[in-house]
PDB file of C-alpha atoms and ligand atoms in Angstrom:
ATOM      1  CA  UNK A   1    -219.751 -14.655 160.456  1.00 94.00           C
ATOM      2  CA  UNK A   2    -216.561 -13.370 161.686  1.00 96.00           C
ATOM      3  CA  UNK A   3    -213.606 -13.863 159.556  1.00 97.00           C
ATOM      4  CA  UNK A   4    -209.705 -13.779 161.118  1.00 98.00           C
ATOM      5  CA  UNK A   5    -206.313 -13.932 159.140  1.00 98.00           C
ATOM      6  CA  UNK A   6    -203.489 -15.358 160.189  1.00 98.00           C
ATOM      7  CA  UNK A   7    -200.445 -13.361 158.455  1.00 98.00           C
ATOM      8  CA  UNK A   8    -197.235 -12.806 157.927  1.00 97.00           C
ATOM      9  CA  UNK A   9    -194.804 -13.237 155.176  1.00 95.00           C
ATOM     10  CA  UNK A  10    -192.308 -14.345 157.239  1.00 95.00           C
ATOM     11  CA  UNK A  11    -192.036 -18.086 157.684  1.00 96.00           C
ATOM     12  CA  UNK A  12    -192.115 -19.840 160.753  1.00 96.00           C
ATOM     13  CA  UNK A  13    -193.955 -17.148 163.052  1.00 97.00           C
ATOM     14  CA  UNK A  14    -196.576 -19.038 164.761  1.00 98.00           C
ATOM     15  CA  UNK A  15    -199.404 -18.664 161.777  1.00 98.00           C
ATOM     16  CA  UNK A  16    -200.449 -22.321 161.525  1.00 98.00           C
ATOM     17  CA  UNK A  17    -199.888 -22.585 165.283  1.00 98.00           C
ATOM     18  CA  UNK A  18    -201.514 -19.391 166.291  1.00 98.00           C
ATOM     19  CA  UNK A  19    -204.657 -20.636 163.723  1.00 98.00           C
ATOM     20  CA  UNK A  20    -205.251 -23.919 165.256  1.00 98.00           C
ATOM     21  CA  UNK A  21    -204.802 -22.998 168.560  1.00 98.00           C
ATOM     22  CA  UNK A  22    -207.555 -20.441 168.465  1.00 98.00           C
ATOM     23  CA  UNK A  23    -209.582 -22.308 166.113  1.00 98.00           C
ATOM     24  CA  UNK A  24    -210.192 -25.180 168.731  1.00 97.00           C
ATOM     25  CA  UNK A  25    -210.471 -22.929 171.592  1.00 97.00           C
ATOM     26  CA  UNK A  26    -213.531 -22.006 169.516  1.00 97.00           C
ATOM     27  CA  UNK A  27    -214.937 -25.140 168.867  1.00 97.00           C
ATOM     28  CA  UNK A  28    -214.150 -26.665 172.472  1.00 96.00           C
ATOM     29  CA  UNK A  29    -216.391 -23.430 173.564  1.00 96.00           C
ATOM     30  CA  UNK A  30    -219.293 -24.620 171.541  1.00 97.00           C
ATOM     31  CA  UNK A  31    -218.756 -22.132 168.194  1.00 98.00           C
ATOM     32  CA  UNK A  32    -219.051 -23.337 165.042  1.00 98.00           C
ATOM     33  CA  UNK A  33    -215.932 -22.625 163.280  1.00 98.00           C
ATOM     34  CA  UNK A  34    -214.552 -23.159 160.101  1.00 98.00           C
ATOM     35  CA  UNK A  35    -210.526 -23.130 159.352  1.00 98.00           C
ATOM     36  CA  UNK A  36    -209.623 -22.414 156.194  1.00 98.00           C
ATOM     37  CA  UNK A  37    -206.044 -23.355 154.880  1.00 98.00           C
ATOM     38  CA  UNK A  38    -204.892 -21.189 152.441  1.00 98.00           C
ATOM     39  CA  UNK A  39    -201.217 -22.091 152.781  1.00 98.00           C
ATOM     40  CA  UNK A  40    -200.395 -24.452 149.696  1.00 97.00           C
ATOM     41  CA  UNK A  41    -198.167 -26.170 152.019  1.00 97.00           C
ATOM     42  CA  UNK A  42    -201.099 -27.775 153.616  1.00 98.00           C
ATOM     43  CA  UNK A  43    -199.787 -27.601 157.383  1.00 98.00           C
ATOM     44  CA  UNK A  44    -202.591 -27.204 159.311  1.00 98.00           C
ATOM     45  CA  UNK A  45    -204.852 -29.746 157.251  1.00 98.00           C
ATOM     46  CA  UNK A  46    -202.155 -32.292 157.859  1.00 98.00           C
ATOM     47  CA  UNK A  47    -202.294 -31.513 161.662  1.00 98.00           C
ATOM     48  CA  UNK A  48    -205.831 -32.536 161.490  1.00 98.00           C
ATOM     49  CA  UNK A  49    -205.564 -35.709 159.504  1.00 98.00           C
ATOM     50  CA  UNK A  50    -202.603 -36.945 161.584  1.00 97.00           C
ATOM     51  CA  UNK A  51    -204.974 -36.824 164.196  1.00 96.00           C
ATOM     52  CA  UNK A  52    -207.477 -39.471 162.768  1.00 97.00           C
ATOM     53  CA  UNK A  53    -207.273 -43.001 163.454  1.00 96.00           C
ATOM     54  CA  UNK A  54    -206.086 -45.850 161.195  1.00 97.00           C
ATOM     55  CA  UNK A  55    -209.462 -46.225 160.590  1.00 97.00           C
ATOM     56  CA  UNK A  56    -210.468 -43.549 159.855  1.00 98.00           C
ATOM     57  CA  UNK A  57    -207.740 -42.441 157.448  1.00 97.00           C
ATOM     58  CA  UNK A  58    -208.459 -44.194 154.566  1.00 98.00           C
ATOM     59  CA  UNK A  59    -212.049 -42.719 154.512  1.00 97.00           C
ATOM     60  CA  UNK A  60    -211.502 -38.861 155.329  1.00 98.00           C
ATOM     61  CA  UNK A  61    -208.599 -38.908 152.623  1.00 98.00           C
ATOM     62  CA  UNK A  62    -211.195 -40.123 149.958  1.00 98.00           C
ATOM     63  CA  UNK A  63    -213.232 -37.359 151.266  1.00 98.00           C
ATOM     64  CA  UNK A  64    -210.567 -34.764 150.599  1.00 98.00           C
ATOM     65  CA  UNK A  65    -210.289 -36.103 147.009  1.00 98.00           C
ATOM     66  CA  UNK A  66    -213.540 -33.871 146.598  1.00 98.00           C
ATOM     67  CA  UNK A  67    -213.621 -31.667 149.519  1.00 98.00           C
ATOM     68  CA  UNK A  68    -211.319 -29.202 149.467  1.00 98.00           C
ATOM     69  CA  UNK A  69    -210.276 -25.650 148.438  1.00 98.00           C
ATOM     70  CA  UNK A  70    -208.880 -25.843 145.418  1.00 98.00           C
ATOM     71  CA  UNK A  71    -212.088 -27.966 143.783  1.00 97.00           C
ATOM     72  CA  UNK A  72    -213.844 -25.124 145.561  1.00 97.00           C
ATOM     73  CA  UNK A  73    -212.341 -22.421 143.761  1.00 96.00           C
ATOM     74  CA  UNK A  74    -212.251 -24.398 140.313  1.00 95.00           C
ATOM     75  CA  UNK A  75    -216.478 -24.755 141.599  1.00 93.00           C
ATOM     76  CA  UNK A  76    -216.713 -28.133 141.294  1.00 96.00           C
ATOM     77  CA  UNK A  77    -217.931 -28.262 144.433  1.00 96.00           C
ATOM     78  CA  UNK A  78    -220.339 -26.121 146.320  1.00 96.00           C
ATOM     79  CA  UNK A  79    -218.804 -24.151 149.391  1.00 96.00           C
ATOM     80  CA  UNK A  80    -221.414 -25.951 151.855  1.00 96.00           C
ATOM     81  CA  UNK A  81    -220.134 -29.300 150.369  1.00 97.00           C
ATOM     82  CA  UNK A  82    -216.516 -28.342 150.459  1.00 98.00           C
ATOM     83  CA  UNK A  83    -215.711 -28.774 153.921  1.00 98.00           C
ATOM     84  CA  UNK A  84    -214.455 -31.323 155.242  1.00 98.00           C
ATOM     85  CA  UNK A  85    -215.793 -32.686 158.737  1.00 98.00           C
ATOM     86  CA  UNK A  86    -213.241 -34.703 161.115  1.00 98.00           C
ATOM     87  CA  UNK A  87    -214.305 -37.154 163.358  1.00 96.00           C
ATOM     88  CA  UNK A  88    -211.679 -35.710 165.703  1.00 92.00           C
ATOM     89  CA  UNK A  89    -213.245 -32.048 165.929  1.00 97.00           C
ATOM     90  CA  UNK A  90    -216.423 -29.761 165.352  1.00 98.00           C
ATOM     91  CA  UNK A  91    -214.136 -27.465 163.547  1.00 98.00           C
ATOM     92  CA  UNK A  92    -214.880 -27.709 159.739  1.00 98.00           C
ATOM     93  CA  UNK A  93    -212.025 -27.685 157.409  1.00 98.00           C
ATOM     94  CA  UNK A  94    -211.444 -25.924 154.095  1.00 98.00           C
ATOM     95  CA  UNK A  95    -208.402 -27.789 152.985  1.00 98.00           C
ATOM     96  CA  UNK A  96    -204.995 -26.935 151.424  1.00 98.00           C
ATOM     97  CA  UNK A  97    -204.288 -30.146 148.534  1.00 98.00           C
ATOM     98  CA  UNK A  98    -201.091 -30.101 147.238  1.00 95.00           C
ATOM     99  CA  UNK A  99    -202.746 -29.094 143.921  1.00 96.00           C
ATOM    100  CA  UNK A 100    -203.625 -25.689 145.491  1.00 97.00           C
ATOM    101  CA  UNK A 101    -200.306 -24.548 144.850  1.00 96.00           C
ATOM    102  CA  UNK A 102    -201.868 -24.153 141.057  1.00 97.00           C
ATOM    103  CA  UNK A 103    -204.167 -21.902 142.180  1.00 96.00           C
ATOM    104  CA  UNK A 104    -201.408 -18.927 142.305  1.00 94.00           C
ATOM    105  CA  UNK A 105    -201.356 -18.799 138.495  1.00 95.00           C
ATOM    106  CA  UNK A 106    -204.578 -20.743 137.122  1.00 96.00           C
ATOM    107  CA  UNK A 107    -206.440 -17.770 138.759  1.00 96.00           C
ATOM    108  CA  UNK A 108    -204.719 -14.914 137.971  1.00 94.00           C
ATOM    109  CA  UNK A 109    -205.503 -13.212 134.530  1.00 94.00           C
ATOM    110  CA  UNK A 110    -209.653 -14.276 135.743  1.00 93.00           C
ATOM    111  CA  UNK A 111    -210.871 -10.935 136.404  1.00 94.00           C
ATOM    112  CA  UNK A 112    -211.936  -9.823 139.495  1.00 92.00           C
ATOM    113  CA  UNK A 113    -210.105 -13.169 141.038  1.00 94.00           C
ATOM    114  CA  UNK A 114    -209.030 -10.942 144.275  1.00 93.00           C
ATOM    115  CA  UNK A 115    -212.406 -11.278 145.693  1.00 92.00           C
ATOM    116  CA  UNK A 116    -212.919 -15.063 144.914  1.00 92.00           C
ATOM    117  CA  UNK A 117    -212.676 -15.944 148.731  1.00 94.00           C
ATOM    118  CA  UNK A 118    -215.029 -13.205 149.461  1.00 92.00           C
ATOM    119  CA  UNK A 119    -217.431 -14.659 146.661  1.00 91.00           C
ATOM    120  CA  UNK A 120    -217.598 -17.843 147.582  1.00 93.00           C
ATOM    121  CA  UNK A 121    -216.978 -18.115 151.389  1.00 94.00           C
ATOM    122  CA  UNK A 122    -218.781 -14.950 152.936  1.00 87.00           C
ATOM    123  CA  UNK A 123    -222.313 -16.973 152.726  1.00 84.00           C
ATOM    124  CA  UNK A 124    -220.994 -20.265 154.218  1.00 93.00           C
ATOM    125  CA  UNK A 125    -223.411 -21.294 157.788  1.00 93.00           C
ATOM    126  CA  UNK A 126    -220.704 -20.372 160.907  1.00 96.00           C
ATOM    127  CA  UNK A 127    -220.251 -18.273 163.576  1.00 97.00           C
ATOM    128  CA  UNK A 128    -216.185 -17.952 162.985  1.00 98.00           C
ATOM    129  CA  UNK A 129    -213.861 -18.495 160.446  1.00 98.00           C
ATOM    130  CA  UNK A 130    -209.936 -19.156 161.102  1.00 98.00           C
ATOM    131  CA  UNK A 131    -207.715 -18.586 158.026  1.00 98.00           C
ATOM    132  CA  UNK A 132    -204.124 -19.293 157.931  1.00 98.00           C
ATOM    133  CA  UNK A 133    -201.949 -18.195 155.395  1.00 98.00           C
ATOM    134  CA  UNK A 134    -198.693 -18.867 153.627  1.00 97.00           C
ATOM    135  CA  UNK A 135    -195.614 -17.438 154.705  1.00 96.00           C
ATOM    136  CA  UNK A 136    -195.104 -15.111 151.333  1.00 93.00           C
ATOM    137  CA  UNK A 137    -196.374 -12.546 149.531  1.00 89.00           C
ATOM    138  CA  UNK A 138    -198.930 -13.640 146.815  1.00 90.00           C
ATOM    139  CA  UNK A 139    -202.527 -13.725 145.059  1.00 93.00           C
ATOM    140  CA  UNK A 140    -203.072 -15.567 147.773  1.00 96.00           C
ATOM    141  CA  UNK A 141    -202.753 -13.624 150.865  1.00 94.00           C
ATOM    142  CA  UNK A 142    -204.581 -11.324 148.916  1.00 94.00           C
ATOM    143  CA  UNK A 143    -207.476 -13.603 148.859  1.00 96.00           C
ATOM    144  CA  UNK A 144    -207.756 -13.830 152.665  1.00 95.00           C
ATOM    145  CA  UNK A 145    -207.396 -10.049 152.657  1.00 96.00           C
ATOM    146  CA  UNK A 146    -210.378  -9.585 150.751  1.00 95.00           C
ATOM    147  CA  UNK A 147    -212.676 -12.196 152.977  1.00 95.00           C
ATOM    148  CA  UNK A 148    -211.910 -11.118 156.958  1.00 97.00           C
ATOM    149  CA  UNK A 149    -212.683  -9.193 159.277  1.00 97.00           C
ATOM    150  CA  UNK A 150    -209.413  -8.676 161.306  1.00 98.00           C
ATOM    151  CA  UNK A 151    -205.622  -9.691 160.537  1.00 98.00           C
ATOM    152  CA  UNK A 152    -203.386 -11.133 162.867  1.00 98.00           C
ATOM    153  CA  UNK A 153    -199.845 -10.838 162.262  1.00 98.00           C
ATOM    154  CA  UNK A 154    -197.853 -13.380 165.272  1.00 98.00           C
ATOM    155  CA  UNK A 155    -194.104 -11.812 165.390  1.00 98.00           C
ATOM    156  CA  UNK A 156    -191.661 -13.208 166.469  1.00 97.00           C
ATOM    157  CA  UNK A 157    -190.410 -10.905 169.488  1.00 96.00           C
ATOM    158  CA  UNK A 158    -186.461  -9.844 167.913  1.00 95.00           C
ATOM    159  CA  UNK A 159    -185.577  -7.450 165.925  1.00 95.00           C
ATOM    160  CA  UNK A 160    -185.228  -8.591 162.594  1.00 93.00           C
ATOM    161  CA  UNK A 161    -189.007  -9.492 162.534  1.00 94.00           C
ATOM    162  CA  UNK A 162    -190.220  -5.870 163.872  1.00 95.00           C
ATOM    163  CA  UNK A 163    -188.616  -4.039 161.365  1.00 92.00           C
ATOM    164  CA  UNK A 164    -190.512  -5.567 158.280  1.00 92.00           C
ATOM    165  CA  UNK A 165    -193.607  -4.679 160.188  1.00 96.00           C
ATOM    166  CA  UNK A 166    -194.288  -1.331 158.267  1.00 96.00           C
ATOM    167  CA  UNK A 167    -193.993  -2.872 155.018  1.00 94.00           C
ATOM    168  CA  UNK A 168    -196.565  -5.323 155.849  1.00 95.00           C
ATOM    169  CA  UNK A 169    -198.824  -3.133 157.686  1.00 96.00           C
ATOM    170  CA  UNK A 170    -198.968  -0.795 154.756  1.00 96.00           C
ATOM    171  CA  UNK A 171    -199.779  -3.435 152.469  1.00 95.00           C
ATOM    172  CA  UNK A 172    -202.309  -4.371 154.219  1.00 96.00           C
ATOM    173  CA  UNK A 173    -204.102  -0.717 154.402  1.00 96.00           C
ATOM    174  CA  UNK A 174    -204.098  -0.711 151.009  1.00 96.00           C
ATOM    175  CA  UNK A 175    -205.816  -4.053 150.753  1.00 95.00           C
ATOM    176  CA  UNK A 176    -208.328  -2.566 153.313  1.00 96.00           C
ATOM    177  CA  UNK A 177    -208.603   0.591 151.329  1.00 97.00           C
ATOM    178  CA  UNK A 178    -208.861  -1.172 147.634  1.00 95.00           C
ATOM    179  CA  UNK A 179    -209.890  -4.854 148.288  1.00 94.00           C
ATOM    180  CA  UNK A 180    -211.955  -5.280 151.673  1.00 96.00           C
ATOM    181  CA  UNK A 181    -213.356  -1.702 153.546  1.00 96.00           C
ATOM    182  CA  UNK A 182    -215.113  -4.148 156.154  1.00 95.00           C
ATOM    183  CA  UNK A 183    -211.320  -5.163 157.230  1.00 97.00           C
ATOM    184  CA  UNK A 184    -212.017  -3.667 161.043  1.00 94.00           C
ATOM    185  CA  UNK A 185    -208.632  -4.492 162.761  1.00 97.00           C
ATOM    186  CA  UNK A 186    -204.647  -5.569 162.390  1.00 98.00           C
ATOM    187  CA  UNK A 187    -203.352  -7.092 165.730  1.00 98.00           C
ATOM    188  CA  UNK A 188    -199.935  -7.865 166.377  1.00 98.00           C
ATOM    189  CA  UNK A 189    -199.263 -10.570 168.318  1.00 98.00           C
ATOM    190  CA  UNK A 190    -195.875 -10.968 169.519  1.00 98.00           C
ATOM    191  CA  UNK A 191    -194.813 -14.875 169.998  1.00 98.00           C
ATOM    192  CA  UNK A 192    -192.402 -17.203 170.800  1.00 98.00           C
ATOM    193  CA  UNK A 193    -190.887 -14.612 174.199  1.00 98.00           C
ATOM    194  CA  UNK A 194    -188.492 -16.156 175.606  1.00 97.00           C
ATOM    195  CA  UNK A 195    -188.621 -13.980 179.096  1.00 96.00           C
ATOM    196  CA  UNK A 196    -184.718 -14.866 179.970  1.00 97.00           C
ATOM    197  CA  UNK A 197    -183.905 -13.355 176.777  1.00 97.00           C
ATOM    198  CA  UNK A 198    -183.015  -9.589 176.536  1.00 97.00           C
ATOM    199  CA  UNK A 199    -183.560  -9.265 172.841  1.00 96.00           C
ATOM    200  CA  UNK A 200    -187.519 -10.402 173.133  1.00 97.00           C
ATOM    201  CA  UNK A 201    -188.187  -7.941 175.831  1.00 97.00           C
ATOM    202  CA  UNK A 202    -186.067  -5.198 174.166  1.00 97.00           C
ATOM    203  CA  UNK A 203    -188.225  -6.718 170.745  1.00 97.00           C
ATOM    204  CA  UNK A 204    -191.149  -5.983 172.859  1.00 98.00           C
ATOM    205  CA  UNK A 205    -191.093  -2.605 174.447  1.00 98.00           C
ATOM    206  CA  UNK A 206    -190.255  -1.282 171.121  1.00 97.00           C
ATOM    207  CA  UNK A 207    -193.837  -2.764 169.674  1.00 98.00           C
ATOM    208  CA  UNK A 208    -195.409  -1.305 172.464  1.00 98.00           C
ATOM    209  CA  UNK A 209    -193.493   1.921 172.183  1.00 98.00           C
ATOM    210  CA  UNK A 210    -194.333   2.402 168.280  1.00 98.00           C
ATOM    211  CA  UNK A 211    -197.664  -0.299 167.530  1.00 98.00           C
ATOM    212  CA  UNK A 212    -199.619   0.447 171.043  1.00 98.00           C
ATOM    213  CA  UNK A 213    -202.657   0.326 168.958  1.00 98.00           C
ATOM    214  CA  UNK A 214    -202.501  -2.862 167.505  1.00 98.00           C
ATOM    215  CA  UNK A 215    -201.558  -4.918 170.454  1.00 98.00           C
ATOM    216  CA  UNK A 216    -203.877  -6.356 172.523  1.00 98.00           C
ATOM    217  CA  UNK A 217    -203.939  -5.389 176.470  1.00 98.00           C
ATOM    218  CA  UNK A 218    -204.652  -8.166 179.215  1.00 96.00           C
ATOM    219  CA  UNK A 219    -206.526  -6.612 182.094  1.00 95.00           C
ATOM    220  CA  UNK A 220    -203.273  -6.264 184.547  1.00 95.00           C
ATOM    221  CA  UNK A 221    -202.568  -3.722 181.204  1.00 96.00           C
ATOM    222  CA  UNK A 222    -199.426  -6.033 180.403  1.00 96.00           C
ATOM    223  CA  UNK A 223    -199.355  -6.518 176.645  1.00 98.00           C
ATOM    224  CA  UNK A 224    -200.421 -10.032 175.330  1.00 98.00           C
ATOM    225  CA  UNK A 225    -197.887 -12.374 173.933  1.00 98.00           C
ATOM    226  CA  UNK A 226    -197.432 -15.990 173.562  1.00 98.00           C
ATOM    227  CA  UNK A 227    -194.491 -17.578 175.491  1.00 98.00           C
ATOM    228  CA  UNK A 228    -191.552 -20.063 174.137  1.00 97.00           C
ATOM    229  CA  UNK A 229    -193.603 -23.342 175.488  1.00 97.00           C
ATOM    230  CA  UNK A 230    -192.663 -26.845 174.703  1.00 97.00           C
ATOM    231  CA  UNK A 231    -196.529 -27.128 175.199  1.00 97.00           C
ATOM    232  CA  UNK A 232    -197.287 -25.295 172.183  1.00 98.00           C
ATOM    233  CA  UNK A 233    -194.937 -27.698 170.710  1.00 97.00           C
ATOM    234  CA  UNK A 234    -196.508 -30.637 172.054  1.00 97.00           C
ATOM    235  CA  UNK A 235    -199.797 -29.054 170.575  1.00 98.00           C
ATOM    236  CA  UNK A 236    -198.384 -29.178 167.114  1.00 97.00           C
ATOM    237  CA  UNK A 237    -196.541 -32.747 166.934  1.00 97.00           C
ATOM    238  CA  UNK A 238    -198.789 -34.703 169.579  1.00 96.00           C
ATOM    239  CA  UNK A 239    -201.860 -32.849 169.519  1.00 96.00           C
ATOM    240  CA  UNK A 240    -201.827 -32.737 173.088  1.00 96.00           C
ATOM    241  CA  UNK A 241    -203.552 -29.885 174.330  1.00 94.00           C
ATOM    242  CA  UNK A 242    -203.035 -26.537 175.645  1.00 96.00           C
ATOM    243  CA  UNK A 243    -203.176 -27.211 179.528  1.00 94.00           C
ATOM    244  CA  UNK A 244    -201.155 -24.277 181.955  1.00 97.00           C
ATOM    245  CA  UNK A 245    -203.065 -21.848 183.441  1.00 97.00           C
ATOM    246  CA  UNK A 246    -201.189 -19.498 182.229  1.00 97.00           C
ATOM    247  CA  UNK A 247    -201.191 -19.799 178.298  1.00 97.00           C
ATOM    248  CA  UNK A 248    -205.203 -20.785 178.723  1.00 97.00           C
ATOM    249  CA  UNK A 249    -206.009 -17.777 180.088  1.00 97.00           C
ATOM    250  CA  UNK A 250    -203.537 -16.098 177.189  1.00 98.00           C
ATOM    251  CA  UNK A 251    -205.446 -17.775 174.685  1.00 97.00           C
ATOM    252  CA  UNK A 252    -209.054 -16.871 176.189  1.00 97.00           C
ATOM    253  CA  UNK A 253    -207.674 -13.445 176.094  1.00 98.00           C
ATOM    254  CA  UNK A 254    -206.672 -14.116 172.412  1.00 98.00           C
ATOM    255  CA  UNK A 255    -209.884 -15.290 171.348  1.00 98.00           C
ATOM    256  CA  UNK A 256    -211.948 -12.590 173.363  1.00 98.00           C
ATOM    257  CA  UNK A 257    -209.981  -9.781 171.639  1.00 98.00           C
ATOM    258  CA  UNK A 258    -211.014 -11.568 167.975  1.00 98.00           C
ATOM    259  CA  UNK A 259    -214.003 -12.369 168.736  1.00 98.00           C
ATOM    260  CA  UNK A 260    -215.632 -10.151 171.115  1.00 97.00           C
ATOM    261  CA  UNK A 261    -218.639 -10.512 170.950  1.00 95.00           C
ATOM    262  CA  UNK A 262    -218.709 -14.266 171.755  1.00 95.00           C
TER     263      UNK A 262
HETATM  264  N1  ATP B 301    -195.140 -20.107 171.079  1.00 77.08           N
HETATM  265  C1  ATP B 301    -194.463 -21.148 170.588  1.00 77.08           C
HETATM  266  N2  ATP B 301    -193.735 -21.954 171.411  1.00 77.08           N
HETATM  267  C2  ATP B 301    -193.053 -22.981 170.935  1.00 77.08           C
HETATM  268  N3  ATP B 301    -193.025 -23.341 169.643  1.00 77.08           N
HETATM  269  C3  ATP B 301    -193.730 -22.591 168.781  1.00 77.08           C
HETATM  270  C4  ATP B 301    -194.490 -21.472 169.193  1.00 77.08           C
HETATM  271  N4  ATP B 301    -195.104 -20.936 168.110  1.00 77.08           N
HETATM  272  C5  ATP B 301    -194.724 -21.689 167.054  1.00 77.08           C
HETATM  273  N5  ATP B 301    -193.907 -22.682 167.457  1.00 77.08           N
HETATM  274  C6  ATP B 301    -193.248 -23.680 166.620  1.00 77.08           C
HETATM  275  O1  ATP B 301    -192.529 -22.996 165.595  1.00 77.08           O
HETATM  276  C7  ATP B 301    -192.606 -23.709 164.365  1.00 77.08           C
HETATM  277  C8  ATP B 301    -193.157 -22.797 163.287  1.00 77.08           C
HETATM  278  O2  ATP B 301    -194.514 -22.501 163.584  1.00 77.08           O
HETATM  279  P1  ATP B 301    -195.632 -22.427 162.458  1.00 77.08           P
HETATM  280  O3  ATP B 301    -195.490 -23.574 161.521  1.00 77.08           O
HETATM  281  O4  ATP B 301    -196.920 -22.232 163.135  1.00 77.08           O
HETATM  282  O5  ATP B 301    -195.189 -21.100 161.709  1.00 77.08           O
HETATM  283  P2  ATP B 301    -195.796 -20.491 160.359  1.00 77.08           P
HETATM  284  O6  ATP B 301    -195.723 -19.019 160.495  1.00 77.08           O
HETATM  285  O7  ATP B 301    -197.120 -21.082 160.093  1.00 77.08           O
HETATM  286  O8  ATP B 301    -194.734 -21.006 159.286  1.00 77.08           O
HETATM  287  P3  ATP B 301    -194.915 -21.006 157.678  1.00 77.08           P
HETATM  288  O9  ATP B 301    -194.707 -19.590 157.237  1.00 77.08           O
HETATM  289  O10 ATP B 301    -193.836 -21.929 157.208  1.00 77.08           O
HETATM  290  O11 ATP B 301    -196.289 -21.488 157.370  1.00 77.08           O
HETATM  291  C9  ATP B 301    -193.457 -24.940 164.629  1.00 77.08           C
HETATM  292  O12 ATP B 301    -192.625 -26.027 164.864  1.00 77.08           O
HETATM  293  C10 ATP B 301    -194.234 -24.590 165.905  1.00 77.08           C
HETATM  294  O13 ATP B 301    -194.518 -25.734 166.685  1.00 77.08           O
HETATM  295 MG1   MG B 302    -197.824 -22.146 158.433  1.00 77.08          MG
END
């Protein structure tokens, strides 16, 4: 299994977007995937129940009574049993319950608690796992630390965002160096460009100027980011997909870069 973080502490980046997006690229390429929401807002699980139908509402919500992360963490359930499957999708779900927001401070004095994702989640059946994470800085993010395989930090291409960038990056090193040695890789991925805009391509050049290394290169050796796009929008409210050739072939390169060897 191959485990990928969404993260940044900064709100409103592109993490749940960014998640979902390349969790059902995944699944609509035949991978089993598994998305893990470990955001106590819940965003991304209620992307994927707004997607059921009235009929099948009722049923999947009485599923997610049991099925979900926090019941997982509190082991009442068994991590096999605790995701959720969607009529909608082949992508499994670990959901975020608005109880989960508990979970900051009912596991924190239990020792050893930083490695409970890593515990319970490494021996879980898939070929991919998809976490997203909450826009702050707590136990939690720490959690997902511990578990993948390579962060993903989407930044929003101005200023402001870039120069938090070496707090976060550091943080993460040291999560790498005392938490999780397997952590391979930290990607940047620069999002919502606006191209007309001088500030995102100023924004830019100055990530490729001072974080060459963890950007990811398309093959015309332009650096990858994800555009402005009402369809990403239209992704996230109607759960219409991704269609232009142009942010397809943006996401394949996404994917390819986290997943290589798929
Ligand atoms: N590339 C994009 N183009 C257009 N809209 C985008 C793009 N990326 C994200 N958005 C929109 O920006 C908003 C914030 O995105 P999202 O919720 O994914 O951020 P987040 O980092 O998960 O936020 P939070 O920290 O609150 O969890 C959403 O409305 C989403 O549809
Ligand atoms: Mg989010």
């Amino acid at each position: 299994m191959r485990a990928v973080a969404f993260q940044n502490q900064k709100g409103g980046v592109g993490k749940s977007t960014l998640s979902l997006l390349v969790a059902e690229q995944l699944a609509q390429s035949g991978r089993k995937v598994i998305f893990l929401d470990n955001d106590p807002q819940g965003n991304s699980t209620q992307w994927f129940l707004n997607r059921l139908t009235d009929a099948d509402y009722p049923l999947i919500l009485e599923e997610l009574q049991s099925k979900n992360l926090y019941n997982l963490l509190e082991e009442k359930i068994a991590p096999q049993n605790a995701l959720l499957e969607l009529p909608e999708t082949t992508v499994k779900l670990l959901a975020a319950t608005p109880n989960y927001e508990q979970a900051k401070t009912a596991f924190r004095d239990q020792p050893g608690h930083e490695n409970l994702f890593r515990m319970l989640l490494l021996g879980l059946s898939t070929e991919a796992l998809v976490c997203d994470t909450p826009g702050e800085l707590s136990l939690l993010t720490n959690w997902s630390l511990s578990l993948c395989d390579v962060v993903v930090i989407p930044v929003q291409t101005e200023m402001f965002a870039v120069e938090t960038l070496p707090i976060q990056l550091e943080r993460i090193r040291t999560a790498r160096k005392y938490l999780n040695p397997e952590l391979k890789q930290i990607f940047l991925l620069p999002n919502l460009f606006d191209t007309r805009l001088k500030s995102c391509h100023y924004a830019l050049d100055y990530l490729v100027d001072h974080y060459r290394d963890n950007l990811i290169f398309q093959e015309d050796q332009q650096p990858l980011w994800i555009p402005k796009r009402a369809e990403i929008m239209g992704f996230i409210d109607s759960h219409e997909p991704v269609r232009s050739n142009d942010m397809t072939s943006r996401l394949q390169v996404l994917v390819q870069a986290l997943f290589p060897e798929f």
